[in-house]
Amino acid sequence: MTYGKERIYKKVEVIGVAPESIEAAIQAAVTRARQTLEGLSWFEVGDIRGHISPDGKIAEYQVVIKVAFELK
Amino acid sequence: MTYGKERIYKKVEVIGVAPESIEAAIQAAVTRARQTLEGLSWFEVGDIRGHISPDGKIAEYQVVIKVAFELK
Amino acid sequence: MTYGKERIYKKVEVIGVAPESIEAAIQAAVTRARQTLEGLSWFEVGDIRGHISPDGKIAEYQVVIKVAFELK
Amino acid sequence: MTYGKERIYKKVEVIGVAPESIEAAIQAAVTRARQTLEGLSWFEVGDIRGHISPDGKIAEYQVVIKVAFELK
Amino acid sequence: MTYGKERIYKKVEVIGVAPESIEAAIQAAVTRARQTLEGLSWFEVGDIRGHISPDGKIAEYQVVIKVAFELK
Amino acid sequence: MTYGKERIYKKVEVIGVAPESIEAAIQAAVTRARQTLEGLSWFEVGDIRGHISPDGKIAEYQVVIKVAFELK
Amino acid sequence: MTYGKERIYKKVEVIGVAPESIEAAIQAAVTRARQTLEGLSWFEVGDIRGHISPDGKIAEYQVVIKVAFELK
Amino acid sequence: MTYGKERIYKKVEVIGVAPESIEAAIQAAVTRARQTLEGLSWFEVGDIRGHISPDGKIAEYQVVIKVAFELK
Amino acid sequence: MTYGKERIYKKVEVIGVAPESIEAAIQAAVTRARQTLEGLSWFEVGDIRGHISPDGKIAEYQVVIKVAFELK
Amino acid sequence: MTYGKERIYKKVEVIGVAPESIEAAIQAAVTRARQTLEGLSWFEVGDIRGHISPDGKIAEYQVVIKVAFELK
Amino acid sequence: MTYGKERIYKKVEVIGVAPESIEAAIQAAVTRARQTLEGLSWFEVGDIRGHISPDGKIAEYQVVIKVAFELK
Amino acid sequence: MTYGKERIYKKVEVIGVAPESIEAAIQAAVTRARQTLEGLSWFEVGDIRGHISPDGKIAEYQVVIKVAFELK
């Protein structure tokens, strides 16, 4: 990447959900976002939440992220 | 809905405007969003603003919401 | 514009990058957003960051903005 | 109430859910909180969210409030 | 209104109180503000609080708003 | 005070400065505000800052407060 | 769960501490909360902190979460 | 205290009120909280407010704190 | 200015609008504020927004600032 | 000090701890910071916390401050 | 550690980067900080971001933390 | 730069002051920071403030930035 050149990025907000870990939830969101968006560059983590199953286990992590990609 | 299964949601930010109430402004935004987005699931209210008419009445409520829907 | 009429706006988040100034970065983002979005109405500035070149000059400004436009 | 006298309040966080309006959701939360807490004094509204039904109507408002009451 | 012309607005912070609804509290604040301020243009809602009466009913809504008006 | 009756408060932002303590700075601001404003009711503390004298002593506390009073 | 039915949730704030990971600290907090609270439904992550042992290893993660459960 | 061992804390939010100082209001809240909660460990100060008496003196400080204690 | 002496400042919130730059919008607000307020001392920038003209140019910058001045 | 001249300040974040009061904790932090930093100019208070001793007394105040000084 | 004794901590802000997990990025930052700072005591997690590689995998986690240590 | 490799950055907070513009204040801060810090990489803008001269002109911009650099 060359700095100092005019360019534009867009950010979209997605929520990834996965049972194993916060990282898995982020990866799930990124993987899905890539199906419709080209040139994903970085993500920023927002709220982290999760569901608790009746037996008291964390059933899933729900991680809000913003995914950024360059607009060509 | 089954918890613990990988899935992804997207959030988009819209502003609903309606003269009657905050709730009407939210409903207006949701109704319009549904024309182009499938599977709307929930909303989150952000800033609430409004316009004041010259006779001092609240002319309209402008409510920023984020609308979330599942990406299949 | 007539106040008091139901209407809806959408906001998208973009990052403009330009070497000269914060204003140039905002204008770059708006110019690009307009290629795919009709009826841009206003913007709101979020984070302001930038890259520093090896000789200590500000190489570019990176300005996060939200761009709003009416959904017809 | 006499000001200037030592006294203590406690705040608890509850979420009221009701289909009609934000105000109904707040009232629902306060009514339920009063079953186990004496001397409720005031509330403060936090996040406002809601569920969207499949036909695009707001199915319910979910309002996070803090309810405060004096500890005697 | 013509955009692009130098002009100035002022914002003042008021709290409206009304027993019926959040909207009524906002309107009460705007109505009173208009007695001493000309050219009110818009409002922005801040904190929303309220008082709980001894029988568990919401006695009143207290809504902090900023009211903006043009300085001629 | 009777709850449930329509009424309006205004908040103004002042900064009190005093050498002794945070409380003295707040009292200084309130005392001065009372010279021009009637019916002061409560205050809310915002930022707390201060100046450091050359010998490393805190020369003064600067406390930003909002002072609220009823508009009759 | 049926949406659109009046119901109430309560949130309590707990801090889980565990040496292995952020997820382990969350699970520890949820497991303990379940001993005294029925019907845990979800959690929201707040501050994440940790202790550093003298040899520079992360000795433990301290994760503030809010745990929510329905009040029947 | 031994770091690196699984353990859990709970935080409750209380408001201490005292006429003399911010510190006195915090101590009042802690003293009262200790009557019903064992093992208080630390506090965190939130909003600081106060009441102004008709003669312009600060009648009392109202300090919101969170009190944390270990759940055994 | 002598530090350590009791004194009071007031802050008022204004919005400057100008077509050229963020700095011009701030200066416009300060210039107008000075017509009615004596002893302006400093400003603090809040939200930065702007209007987009139909041809995609930034028509104007709208900068919210707080202006502070000493109360004598 | 002459305004309008290019100059630079640096801020460092320290936490002062003292048993008597919030002010004493701030002064402790400033006094220590001055041993290694020249030209301390002002401080800004961040989080205020404290430890509770087993007998329910506030054992100490822990005040996070940022200390600013000019870089010559 | 003895509570109630005057003492001072300093916080520095670092960003750890690691490909495996959020925890690995924190540990990397702590390990490096310890090379130049003695007596590291705790850390606080700030923003969590990351880079996405061209094949849609999370290439690395970038975690902003504040590391605190006692100033002797 | 190669992503996915462990590395560490540090951020320091400085305030640049310059009479011409926000950009000039940022550049002044970066230029000075570079005298003692190697490998400056990026900056993030925080608070923007300024001084008003007696004739109502903006005498200077004071811009708080965080400057980041890699720790080798």
XYZ file of C-alpha atoms in Angstrom, chain G residues 12-19 28-29 32 51 59-60 64, chain H residues 2-11 42 66 68 71-72:
30
model
C -26.482 -8.137 37.611
C -22.840 -7.183 37.260
C -20.207 -9.749 38.129
C -16.485 -10.122 37.543
C -15.113 -13.501 36.589
C -11.456 -14.307 37.152
C -9.594 -17.185 35.532
C -5.980 -17.819 34.509
C -16.442 -18.853 35.720
C -18.641 -15.849 36.376
C -21.053 -18.981 39.920
C -2.958 -9.284 36.563
C -1.523 -14.459 35.828
C -5.272 -14.098 35.310
C -16.618 -7.675 34.012
C -3.470 -15.237 45.493
C -3.684 -14.244 41.837
C -4.402 -16.846 39.168
C -7.109 -18.682 41.109
C -10.678 -18.739 39.793
C -12.896 -16.410 41.777
C -15.893 -14.131 41.287
C -16.848 -10.632 42.417
C -20.186 -8.897 42.286
C -20.744 -5.152 41.910
C -13.354 -1.794 46.504
C -20.267 0.743 42.534
C -17.522 -4.759 44.715
C -18.747 -14.119 46.101
C -17.541 -17.090 48.131
